[in-house]
PDB file of C-alpha atoms and ligand atoms in Angstrom:
ATOM      1  CA  MET V   3       7.472 -11.519  -9.842  1.00  0.00           C
ATOM      2  CA  SER V   4       7.249 -14.282 -11.978  1.00  0.00           C
ATOM      3  CA  THR V   5       6.456 -12.819 -15.347  1.00  0.00           C
ATOM      4  CA  SER V   6       4.948 -14.259 -18.468  1.00  0.00           C
ATOM      5  CA  ALA V   7       7.290 -14.207 -21.709  1.00  0.00           C
ATOM      6  CA  SER V   8       4.423 -12.480 -23.684  1.00  0.00           C
ATOM      7  CA  SER V   9       4.031  -9.601 -21.251  1.00  0.00           C
ATOM      8  CA  LYS V  10       7.781  -9.421 -20.715  1.00  0.00           C
ATOM      9  CA  SER V  11       8.323  -8.889 -24.359  1.00  0.00           C
ATOM     10  CA  LYS V  12       5.586  -6.152 -24.829  1.00  0.00           C
ATOM     11  CA  SER V  13       6.806  -4.018 -22.195  1.00  0.00           C
ATOM     12  CA  SER V  14      10.555  -4.095 -23.796  1.00  0.00           C
ATOM     13  CA  LEU V  15       8.423  -2.959 -27.119  1.00  0.00           C
ATOM     14  CA  ILE V  16       7.706   0.277 -25.523  1.00  0.00           C
ATOM     15  CA  PRO V  17       9.986   2.872 -26.648  1.00  0.00           C
ATOM     16  CA  LYS V  18      11.216   5.429 -23.781  1.00  0.00           C
ATOM     17  CA  SER V  19      10.325   8.225 -26.397  1.00  0.00           C
ATOM     18  CA  HIS V  20       6.663   6.987 -26.483  1.00  0.00           C
ATOM     19  CA  PRO V  21       4.623   9.922 -24.863  1.00  0.00           C
ATOM     20  CA  ARG V  22       2.625   7.601 -23.220  1.00  0.00           C
ATOM     21  CA  ALA V  23       5.661   5.309 -22.230  1.00  0.00           C
ATOM     22  CA  LYS V  24       5.432   5.563 -18.280  1.00  0.00           C
ATOM     23  CA  SER V  25       1.633   4.914 -18.330  1.00  0.00           C
ATOM     24  CA  LEU V  26       2.115   2.202 -20.748  1.00  0.00           C
ATOM     25  CA  LEU V  27       4.914   0.462 -18.649  1.00  0.00           C
ATOM     26  CA  VAL V  28       2.459   0.736 -15.325  1.00  0.00           C
ATOM     27  CA  ARG V  29      -0.211  -0.596 -17.473  1.00  0.00           C
ATOM     28  CA  GLU V  30       2.337  -3.778 -18.268  1.00  0.00           C
ATOM     29  CA  LYS V  31       3.081  -4.233 -14.577  1.00  0.00           C
ATOM     30  CA  LEU V  32      -0.552  -4.958 -14.078  1.00  0.00           C
ATOM     31  CA  VAL V  33      -0.797  -7.092 -17.052  1.00  0.00           C
ATOM     32  CA  GLN V  34       2.188  -8.986 -15.516  1.00  0.00           C
ATOM     33  CA  GLY V  35       0.374  -9.037 -11.787  1.00  0.00           C
ATOM     34  CA  PHE V  36      -2.573 -10.602 -13.712  1.00  0.00           C
ATOM     35  CA  ASP V  37      -0.667 -13.092 -15.502  1.00  0.00           C
ATOM     36  CA  ALA V  38       1.097 -13.895 -11.774  1.00  0.00           C
ATOM     37  CA  GLY V  39      -2.358 -14.331 -10.469  1.00  0.00           C
ATOM     38  CA  LEU V  40      -2.154 -11.217  -8.270  1.00  0.00           C
ATOM     39  CA  VAL V  41      -4.820  -9.003 -10.001  1.00  0.00           C
ATOM     40  CA  ALA V  42      -8.367  -9.621 -10.563  1.00  0.00           C
ATOM     41  CA  LYS V  43      -9.659  -9.046 -13.969  1.00  0.00           C
ATOM     42  CA  GLU V  44     -11.850  -6.232 -12.434  1.00  0.00           C
ATOM     43  CA  GLY V  45      -8.359  -4.856 -11.262  1.00  0.00           C
ATOM     44  CA  LEU V  46      -7.606  -4.401 -14.905  1.00  0.00           C
ATOM     45  CA  LEU V  47     -10.543  -2.173 -15.295  1.00  0.00           C
ATOM     46  CA  ALA V  48     -10.320  -0.278 -12.209  1.00  0.00           C
ATOM     47  CA  GLN V  49      -6.542   0.881 -13.409  1.00  0.00           C
ATOM     48  CA  GLY V  50      -8.614   2.060 -16.726  1.00  0.00           C
ATOM     49  CA  ARG V  51     -10.864   4.212 -14.837  1.00  0.00           C
ATOM     50  CA  GLY V  52      -7.674   5.651 -12.747  1.00  0.00           C
ATOM     51  CA  GLU V  53      -5.838   6.307 -15.909  1.00  0.00           C
ATOM     52  CA  ALA V  54      -8.398   8.282 -17.437  1.00  0.00           C
ATOM     53  CA  PHE V  55      -8.359  10.282 -14.630  1.00  0.00           C
ATOM     54  CA  ASP V  56      -4.623  10.424 -14.527  1.00  0.00           C
ATOM     55  CA  TYR V  57      -4.604  11.896 -17.774  1.00  0.00           C
ATOM     56  CA  LEU V  58      -7.233  14.684 -17.009  1.00  0.00           C
ATOM     57  CA  LEU V  59      -5.207  15.414 -14.037  1.00  0.00           C
ATOM     58  CA  GLY V  60      -1.745  15.930 -16.059  1.00  0.00           C
ATOM     59  CA  GLU V  61      -0.273  12.801 -15.174  1.00  0.00           C
ATOM     60  CA  LYS V  62       1.895  14.418 -12.443  1.00  0.00           C
ATOM     61  CA  THR V  63       1.303  15.310  -8.436  1.00  0.00           C
ATOM     62  CA  GLY V  64      -0.610  18.361  -8.262  1.00  0.00           C
ATOM     63  CA  LYS V  65      -0.647  20.685  -5.349  1.00  0.00           C
ATOM     64  CA  ALA V  66      -3.741  19.441  -3.909  1.00  0.00           C
ATOM     65  CA  ALA V  67      -2.418  15.852  -3.761  1.00  0.00           C
ATOM     66  CA  ARG V  68       0.841  16.914  -2.092  1.00  0.00           C
ATOM     67  CA  ASN V  69      -1.105  19.028   0.435  1.00  0.00           C
ATOM     68  CA  ALA V  70      -3.218  15.602   1.182  1.00  0.00           C
ATOM     69  CA  ILE V  71      -0.121  13.800   1.245  1.00  0.00           C
ATOM     70  CA  LYS V  72       1.302  16.094   3.764  1.00  0.00           C
ATOM     71  CA  ALA V  73      -1.970  15.430   6.181  1.00  0.00           C
ATOM     72  CA  ALA V  74      -1.737  11.899   5.569  1.00  0.00           C
ATOM     73  CA  ALA V  75       1.746  11.873   6.974  1.00  0.00           C
ATOM     74  CA  ALA V  76       0.623  13.846   9.790  1.00  0.00           C
ATOM     75  CA  GLN V  77      -2.257  11.471  10.695  1.00  0.00           C
ATOM     76  CA  LEU V  78      -0.171   8.408  10.063  1.00  0.00           C
ATOM     77  CA  LEU V  79       2.575   9.748  12.579  1.00  0.00           C
ATOM     78  CA  LEU V  80      -0.033  10.214  15.427  1.00  0.00           C
ATOM     79  CA  ALA V  81      -1.961   6.906  14.681  1.00  0.00           C
ATOM     80  CA  ASP V  82      -1.988   4.346  17.773  1.00  0.00           C
ATOM     81  CA  TYR V  83      -2.257   1.220  15.416  1.00  0.00           C
ATOM     82  CA  PRO V  84      -2.158   2.276  11.492  1.00  0.00           C
ATOM     83  CA  ILE V  85      -2.732  -0.706   9.276  1.00  0.00           C
ATOM     84  CA  ILE V  86      -2.261  -0.696   5.278  1.00  0.00           C
ATOM     85  CA  SER V  87      -4.610  -2.657   3.172  1.00  0.00           C
ATOM     86  CA  VAL V  88      -3.119  -4.309   0.174  1.00  0.00           C
ATOM     87  CA  ASN V  89      -4.849  -5.708  -2.684  1.00  0.00           C
ATOM     88  CA  GLY V  90      -3.860  -7.175  -5.782  1.00  0.00           C
ATOM     89  CA  ASN V  91      -3.540  -3.949  -7.816  1.00  0.00           C
ATOM     90  CA  ILE V  92      -1.073  -2.457  -5.173  1.00  0.00           C
ATOM     91  CA  ALA V  93       0.967  -5.817  -4.917  1.00  0.00           C
ATOM     92  CA  ALA V  94       1.375  -5.776  -8.747  1.00  0.00           C
ATOM     93  CA  LEU V  95       2.468  -2.069  -9.075  1.00  0.00           C
ATOM     94  CA  CYS V  96       4.311  -1.155  -6.097  1.00  0.00           C
ATOM     95  CA  PRO V  97       4.846  -3.878  -3.397  1.00  0.00           C
ATOM     96  CA  ARG V  98       8.297  -2.442  -2.475  1.00  0.00           C
ATOM     97  CA  GLN V  99       7.331   0.701  -2.268  1.00  0.00           C
ATOM     98  CA  ILE V 100       4.292  -0.032   0.274  1.00  0.00           C
ATOM     99  CA  ILE V 101       6.473  -2.352   2.196  1.00  0.00           C
ATOM    100  CA  ARG V 102       9.103   0.881   2.749  1.00  0.00           C
ATOM    101  CA  LEU V 103       5.862   3.223   3.582  1.00  0.00           C
ATOM    102  CA  ALA V 104       4.865   0.542   6.269  1.00  0.00           C
ATOM    103  CA  LYS V 105       8.209   0.397   7.548  1.00  0.00           C
ATOM    104  CA  GLN V 106       8.634   4.102   7.677  1.00  0.00           C
ATOM    105  CA  ILE V 107       5.307   4.781   9.593  1.00  0.00           C
ATOM    106  CA  ASN V 108       5.566   1.867  11.684  1.00  0.00           C
ATOM    107  CA  ALA V 109       2.472   0.184  10.250  1.00  0.00           C
ATOM    108  CA  LYS V 110       1.380  -3.353   9.510  1.00  0.00           C
ATOM    109  CA  LEU V 111       0.083  -5.035   6.040  1.00  0.00           C
ATOM    110  CA  GLU V 112      -2.979  -6.744   5.674  1.00  0.00           C
ATOM    111  CA  VAL V 113      -3.989  -8.573   2.708  1.00  0.00           C
ATOM    112  CA  ASN V 114      -7.500  -7.349   2.164  1.00  0.00           C
ATOM    113  CA  LEU V 115      -9.198  -8.306  -1.244  1.00  0.00           C
ATOM    114  CA  PHE V 116     -12.792  -7.113  -2.750  1.00  0.00           C
ATOM    115  CA  TYR V 117     -12.761 -10.113  -4.809  1.00  0.00           C
ATOM    116  CA  THR V 118     -11.833 -12.589  -2.489  1.00  0.00           C
ATOM    117  CA  SER V 119      -9.706 -15.540  -3.594  1.00  0.00           C
ATOM    118  CA  GLU V 120      -7.544 -17.946  -1.573  1.00  0.00           C
ATOM    119  CA  LYS V 121      -5.091 -18.589  -4.553  1.00  0.00           C
ATOM    120  CA  ARG V 122      -4.838 -14.735  -5.388  1.00  0.00           C
ATOM    121  CA  LYS V 123      -4.176 -14.011  -1.525  1.00  0.00           C
ATOM    122  CA  LYS V 124      -1.333 -16.639  -1.465  1.00  0.00           C
ATOM    123  CA  ALA V 125       0.358 -14.992  -4.729  1.00  0.00           C
ATOM    124  CA  ILE V 126      -0.027 -11.543  -3.119  1.00  0.00           C
ATOM    125  CA  VAL V 127       1.534 -12.985   0.000  1.00  0.00           C
ATOM    126  CA  LYS V 128       4.419 -14.509  -2.023  1.00  0.00           C
ATOM    127  CA  ILE V 129       5.132 -11.082  -3.826  1.00  0.00           C
ATOM    128  CA  LEU V 130       4.946  -9.438  -0.411  1.00  0.00           C
ATOM    129  CA  ARG V 131       7.462 -11.598   1.138  1.00  0.00           C
ATOM    130  CA  GLU V 132       9.734 -11.568  -1.816  1.00  0.00           C
ATOM    131  CA  ASN V 133       9.832  -7.691  -1.305  1.00  0.00           C
ATOM    132  CA  GLY V 134      10.864  -8.224   2.215  1.00  0.00           C
ATOM    133  CA  ALA V 135       7.576  -8.045   4.226  1.00  0.00           C
ATOM    134  CA  LYS V 136       7.636  -9.847   7.536  1.00  0.00           C
ATOM    135  CA  GLU V 137       4.551  -9.789   9.020  1.00  0.00           C
ATOM    136  CA  ILE V 138       1.554 -10.116   6.998  1.00  0.00           C
ATOM    137  CA  LEU V 139      -2.104  -9.997   8.114  1.00  0.00           C
ATOM    138  CA  GLY V 140      -5.367 -10.979   6.598  1.00  0.00           C
ATOM    139  CA  ILE V 141      -4.289 -14.426   5.791  1.00  0.00           C
ATOM    140  CA  ASP V 142      -5.064 -16.434   9.100  1.00  0.00           C
ATOM    141  CA  PRO V 143      -8.545 -17.858   8.995  1.00  0.00           C
ATOM    142  CA  LYS V 144      -8.499 -17.874  12.984  1.00  0.00           C
ATOM    143  CA  LYS V 145      -7.906 -14.288  13.144  1.00  0.00           C
ATOM    144  CA  ALA V 146     -10.514 -13.294  10.645  1.00  0.00           C
ATOM    145  CA  THR V 147     -13.597 -11.338  11.940  1.00  0.00           C
ATOM    146  CA  LYS V 148     -16.526  -9.365  10.473  1.00  0.00           C
ATOM    147  CA  LEU V 149     -16.737  -5.616   9.721  1.00  0.00           C
ATOM    148  CA  SER V 150     -20.373  -4.762   9.560  1.00  0.00           C
ATOM    149  CA  GLY V 151     -22.322  -2.750   7.080  1.00  0.00           C
ATOM    150  CA  ILE V 152     -21.283  -4.727   4.197  1.00  0.00           C
ATOM    151  CA  ASP V 153     -22.206  -7.984   2.748  1.00  0.00           C
ATOM    152  CA  SER V 154     -20.610 -11.342   1.956  1.00  0.00           C
ATOM    153  CA  ALA V 155     -16.832 -12.148   2.072  1.00  0.00           C
ATOM    154  CA  ARG V 156     -16.018  -8.445   1.629  1.00  0.00           C
ATOM    155  CA  ARG V 157     -16.248  -7.336   5.318  1.00  0.00           C
ATOM    156  CA  ILE V 158     -13.756 -10.134   6.483  1.00  0.00           C
ATOM    157  CA  VAL V 159     -10.853  -8.294   7.902  1.00  0.00           C
ATOM    158  CA  ASP V 160      -8.137  -9.510  10.461  1.00  0.00           C
ATOM    159  CA  LYS V 161      -8.734  -9.241  14.553  1.00  0.00           C
ATOM    160  CA  ASN V 162      -5.205  -7.783  15.053  1.00  0.00           C
ATOM    161  CA  GLY V 163      -5.326  -5.847  11.557  1.00  0.00           C
ATOM    162  CA  ILE V 164      -8.117  -3.695  10.270  1.00  0.00           C
ATOM    163  CA  TYR V 165     -10.361  -4.537  13.151  1.00  0.00           C
ATOM    164  CA  ALA V 166      -8.197  -3.008  15.638  1.00  0.00           C
ATOM    165  CA  ALA V 167      -6.683  -0.104  13.779  1.00  0.00           C
ATOM    166  CA  ASP V 168      -7.099   3.508  14.411  1.00  0.00           C
ATOM    167  CA  VAL V 169      -6.066   4.474  11.197  1.00  0.00           C
ATOM    168  CA  VAL V 170      -6.494   2.340   7.929  1.00  0.00           C
ATOM    169  CA  VAL V 171      -4.491   3.076   4.515  1.00  0.00           C
ATOM    170  CA  VAL V 172      -6.921   1.505   1.891  1.00  0.00           C
ATOM    171  CA  PRO V 173      -5.510   2.349  -1.535  1.00  0.00           C
ATOM    172  CA  LEU V 174      -7.826   1.876  -4.559  1.00  0.00           C
ATOM    173  CA  GLU V 175     -10.997   1.019  -2.535  1.00  0.00           C
ATOM    174  CA  ASP V 176     -14.347   0.667  -3.118  1.00  0.00           C
ATOM    175  CA  GLY V 177     -16.962   2.642  -1.863  1.00  0.00           C
ATOM    176  CA  ASP V 178     -19.273   0.696   0.470  1.00  0.00           C
ATOM    177  CA  ARG V 179     -16.135  -0.747   2.096  1.00  0.00           C
ATOM    178  CA  THR V 180     -14.938   2.893   2.792  1.00  0.00           C
ATOM    179  CA  SER V 181     -18.197   3.841   4.389  1.00  0.00           C
ATOM    180  CA  ALA V 182     -18.351   0.668   6.635  1.00  0.00           C
ATOM    181  CA  LEU V 183     -14.804   1.591   7.769  1.00  0.00           C
ATOM    182  CA  ARG V 184     -15.722   5.179   8.702  1.00  0.00           C
ATOM    183  CA  LYS V 185     -18.895   3.457  10.518  1.00  0.00           C
ATOM    184  CA  ALA V 186     -16.582   1.470  12.455  1.00  0.00           C
ATOM    185  CA  GLY V 187     -14.952   4.372  13.768  1.00  0.00           C
ATOM    186  CA  LYS V 188     -11.651   4.233  11.643  1.00  0.00           C
ATOM    187  CA  THR V 189      -9.762   7.036  10.070  1.00  0.00           C
ATOM    188  CA  VAL V 190      -9.532   6.299   6.516  1.00  0.00           C
ATOM    189  CA  ILE V 191      -6.603   7.350   4.018  1.00  0.00           C
ATOM    190  CA  THR V 192      -6.940   6.510   0.626  1.00  0.00           C
ATOM    191  CA  PHE V 193      -5.506   6.916  -2.915  1.00  0.00           C
ATOM    192  CA  ASP V 194      -7.591   7.203  -5.572  1.00  0.00           C
ATOM    193  CA  LEU V 195      -7.084   9.227  -8.727  1.00  0.00           C
ATOM    194  CA  ASN V 196     -11.126   9.946  -9.227  1.00  0.00           C
ATOM    195  CA  PRO V 197     -11.995  12.880  -7.292  1.00  0.00           C
ATOM    196  CA  LEU V 198     -15.473  11.918  -7.697  1.00  0.00           C
ATOM    197  CA  SER V 199     -15.728   8.337  -6.535  1.00  0.00           C
ATOM    198  CA  ARG V 200     -17.637   7.453  -3.550  1.00  0.00           C
ATOM    199  CA  THR V 201     -14.280   6.542  -1.772  1.00  0.00           C
ATOM    200  CA  SER V 202     -12.865   9.859  -2.427  1.00  0.00           C
ATOM    201  CA  GLN V 203     -15.850  11.340  -1.003  1.00  0.00           C
ATOM    202  CA  THR V 204     -16.177   9.299   2.132  1.00  0.00           C
ATOM    203  CA  ALA V 205     -12.308   8.930   3.272  1.00  0.00           C
ATOM    204  CA  ASN V 206     -10.866  11.439   5.776  1.00  0.00           C
ATOM    205  CA  ILE V 207      -7.979  12.168   3.621  1.00  0.00           C
ATOM    206  CA  THR V 208      -8.047  11.445  -0.330  1.00  0.00           C
ATOM    207  CA  ILE V 209      -4.751  11.314  -2.005  1.00  0.00           C
ATOM    208  CA  VAL V 210      -5.828  12.189  -5.380  1.00  0.00           C
ATOM    209  CA  ASP V 211      -2.874  10.551  -7.390  1.00  0.00           C
ATOM    210  CA  ASN V 212      -1.216   7.654  -8.953  1.00  0.00           C
ATOM    211  CA  VAL V 213      -0.425   5.426  -6.213  1.00  0.00           C
ATOM    212  CA  THR V 214       2.706   4.737  -8.332  1.00  0.00           C
ATOM    213  CA  ARG V 215       3.651   8.146  -7.729  1.00  0.00           C
ATOM    214  CA  ALA V 216       2.324   8.823  -4.251  1.00  0.00           C
ATOM    215  CA  VAL V 217       3.026   5.973  -2.221  1.00  0.00           C
ATOM    216  CA  ASP V 218       6.891   7.367  -2.000  1.00  0.00           C
ATOM    217  CA  LEU V 219       6.069  10.800  -1.687  1.00  0.00           C
ATOM    218  CA  LEU V 220       4.156   9.657   1.466  1.00  0.00           C
ATOM    219  CA  ARG V 221       6.732   7.706   2.662  1.00  0.00           C
ATOM    220  CA  GLU V 222       9.204  10.958   2.109  1.00  0.00           C
ATOM    221  CA  GLN V 223       6.816  13.079   3.877  1.00  0.00           C
ATOM    222  CA  SER V 224       6.263  11.046   6.623  1.00  0.00           C
ATOM    223  CA  LYS V 225      10.356  10.862   7.290  1.00  0.00           C
ATOM    224  CA  LYS V 226      10.408  14.754   6.974  1.00  0.00           C
ATOM    225  CA  LEU V 227       7.628  15.372   9.129  1.00  0.00           C
ATOM    226  CA  ALA V 228       8.894  12.643  11.965  1.00  0.00           C
ATOM    227  CA  ALA V 229      12.391  13.932  12.146  1.00  0.00           C
ATOM    228  CA  LYS V 230      11.146  17.587  12.730  1.00  0.00           C
ATOM    229  CA  THR V 231       7.521  18.025  13.734  1.00  0.00           C
ATOM    230  CA  ASN V 232       6.199  17.781  17.383  1.00  0.00           C
ATOM    231  CA  GLN V 233       2.666  16.127  18.023  1.00  0.00           C
ATOM    232  CA  LYS V 234       0.823  19.769  18.112  1.00  0.00           C
ATOM    233  CA  THR V 235       2.048  20.576  15.142  1.00  0.00           C
ATOM    234  CA  LEU V 236       1.024  17.387  13.680  1.00  0.00           C
ATOM    235  CA  GLN V 237      -2.339  17.750  14.696  1.00  0.00           C
ATOM    236  CA  LYS V 238      -2.555  21.345  13.383  1.00  0.00           C
ATOM    237  CA  ILE V 239      -1.551  19.870   9.996  1.00  0.00           C
ATOM    238  CA  ILE V 240      -4.641  17.608  10.208  1.00  0.00           C
ATOM    239  CA  ASP V 241      -6.936  20.230  11.741  1.00  0.00           C
ATOM    240  CA  GLU V 242      -6.294  22.518   8.846  1.00  0.00           C
ATOM    241  CA  PHE V 243      -6.829  19.966   6.047  1.00  0.00           C
ATOM    242  CA  ASN V 244     -10.066  19.692   4.820  1.00  0.00           C
ATOM    243  CA  ASN V 245     -10.794  17.158   2.474  1.00  0.00           C
ATOM    244  CA  LYS V 246     -13.968  18.303   0.338  1.00  0.00           C
ATOM    245  CA  LYS V 247     -12.177  21.414  -0.056  1.00  0.00           C
ATOM    246  CA  ASN V 248      -9.029  19.356  -1.304  1.00  0.00           C
ATOM    247  CA  LEU V 249     -11.470  17.110  -3.598  1.00  0.00           C
ATOM    248  CA  SER V 250     -12.759  20.717  -5.012  1.00  0.00           C
ATOM    249  CA  GLU V 251      -9.290  21.754  -5.736  1.00  0.00           C
ATOM    250  CA  ASN V 252      -8.562  18.446  -7.842  1.00  0.00           C
ATOM    251  CA  ILE V 253     -11.937  18.929  -9.706  1.00  0.00           C
ATOM    252  CA  ILE V 254     -10.363  22.315 -10.740  1.00  0.00           C
ATOM    253  CA  GLN V 255      -7.064  20.859 -11.465  1.00  0.00           C
ATOM    254  CA  ILE V 256      -8.900  18.771 -14.157  1.00  0.00           C
ATOM    255  CA  LYS V 257     -11.532  21.707 -15.124  1.00  0.00           C
ATOM    256  CA  ASN V 258      -8.463  24.085 -15.885  1.00  0.00           C
ATOM    257  CA  ASN V 259      -6.493  21.406 -17.723  1.00  0.00           C
ATOM    258  CA  LEU V 260      -9.402  20.649 -20.128  1.00  0.00           C
ATOM    259  CA  THR V 261      -9.962  24.359 -20.424  1.00  0.00           C
ATOM    260  CA  ARG V 262      -6.372  24.834 -21.486  1.00  0.00           C
ATOM    261  CA  ARG V 263      -6.573  22.226 -23.792  1.00  0.00           C
ATOM    262  CA  ALA V 264      -9.917  23.102 -25.306  1.00  0.00           C
ATOM    263  CA  GLY V 265      -7.624  26.268 -26.333  1.00  0.00           C
ATOM    264  CA  ILE V 266     -10.204  28.378 -24.521  1.00  0.00           C
ATOM    265  CA  ALA V 267      -8.216  29.979 -21.938  1.00  0.00           C
TER     266      ALA V 267
HETATM  267  P1  ATP Y 359     -16.144   4.048  -5.830  1.00  0.00           P
HETATM  268  O1  ATP Y 359     -16.710   2.365  -5.374  1.00  0.00           O
HETATM  269  O2  ATP Y 359     -15.434   4.471  -4.780  1.00  0.00           O
HETATM  270  O3  ATP Y 359     -17.246   4.957  -6.260  1.00  0.00           O
HETATM  271  P2  ATP Y 359     -15.578   2.850  -8.361  1.00  0.00           P
HETATM  272  O4  ATP Y 359     -16.564   1.784  -8.104  1.00  0.00           O
HETATM  273  O5  ATP Y 359     -15.713   3.956  -9.323  1.00  0.00           O
HETATM  274  O6  ATP Y 359     -15.403   3.613  -6.900  1.00  0.00           O
HETATM  275  P3  ATP Y 359     -13.497   0.913  -7.945  1.00  0.00           P
HETATM  276  O7  ATP Y 359     -13.474  -0.137  -8.837  1.00  0.00           O
HETATM  277  O8  ATP Y 359     -14.592   0.417  -6.572  1.00  0.00           O
HETATM  278  O9  ATP Y 359     -13.987   2.095  -8.689  1.00  0.00           O
HETATM  279  O10 ATP Y 359     -12.103   1.532  -6.918  1.00  0.00           O
HETATM  280  C1  ATP Y 359     -11.009   1.902  -7.866  1.00  0.00           C
HETATM  281  C2  ATP Y 359     -10.457   3.202  -7.637  1.00  0.00           C
HETATM  282  O11 ATP Y 359      -9.343   3.359  -7.915  1.00  0.00           O
HETATM  283  C3  ATP Y 359     -11.173   4.036  -9.064  1.00  0.00           C
HETATM  284  O12 ATP Y 359     -11.718   5.162  -8.556  1.00  0.00           O
HETATM  285  C4  ATP Y 359      -9.971   4.510  -9.836  1.00  0.00           C
HETATM  286  O13 ATP Y 359     -10.136   5.689 -10.208  1.00  0.00           O
HETATM  287  C5  ATP Y 359      -8.749   4.293  -8.650  1.00  0.00           C
HETATM  288  N1  ATP Y 359      -7.405   3.566  -9.436  1.00  0.00           N
HETATM  289  C6  ATP Y 359      -7.298   2.769 -10.375  1.00  0.00           C
HETATM  290  N2  ATP Y 359      -6.040   3.025 -10.528  1.00  0.00           N
HETATM  291  C7  ATP Y 359      -5.114   3.719  -9.765  1.00  0.00           C
HETATM  292  C8  ATP Y 359      -3.939   4.316  -9.389  1.00  0.00           C
HETATM  293  N3  ATP Y 359      -3.076   3.686 -10.028  1.00  0.00           N
HETATM  294  N4  ATP Y 359      -3.699   5.090  -8.558  1.00  0.00           N
HETATM  295  C9  ATP Y 359      -4.592   5.748  -7.946  1.00  0.00           C
HETATM  296  N5  ATP Y 359      -6.074   5.101  -8.109  1.00  0.00           N
HETATM  297  C10 ATP Y 359      -6.358   4.457  -8.907  1.00  0.00           C
HETATM  298 MG1   MG Y 360     -16.882   0.657  -6.167  1.00  0.00          MG
END
């Protein structure tokens, strides 16, 4: 990724001993992504909302998130045509990890932006190619089609991508689009640190964790399940997963953290 001198020097200023070092380094990745034309201004703000929830969750992958990751892995292994939607934040935060996940589960990548811009799309495609992506969907205007239920450019998807998919992974997605994907009959898996967001509440499987931690965990879990689990067992994992219950567990995790921090438990 091309990196501006100012953001490079800033990340080297963060001492490893800083209590928020990890979070600050992730933030710098996003700022560098913004400077490189990958991330929209709104994407910076979305990260801020995510960070606040990450703080409340304890900045680690909890038990509920691990269960959601397992269900997501099972769902992806049973999918006929899985697609992973890539936006600017994902391209800036974890391009290599998302490509490795796609390879592991035999999914295709589609660049799909909320704040559409051809320039930003090109920058995202470039970073994905630099990180080893071969086939990238969502970039050929001849293959563009519309998903009903959302307005304007935000409904444009690739005919051979999200439009044709049975299972769609939409990390850091907007609520309206998640709902449109569900209405179009897709099974939706999302990564979203806010268990209260519309996306979290609408998706079939919500992984309430930071993408910077959870994408690798999902790949590892998919590899593990693929090696030793038959289709019936995979289906059982999915059937036993309840997204509403899982979201409640995440909310309780936040509540317990707050209770502990308030010194009242
Ligand atoms: P919704 O439209 O679903 O109600 P929203 O409008 O509150 O959500 P958006 O900006 O549409 O928020 O979506 C971004 C979502 O991504 C937010 O819920 C935010 O918490 C989450 N998010 C941001 N950064 C990360 C990250 N690094 N890992 C996981 N989730 C993140
Ligand atoms: Mg939104």
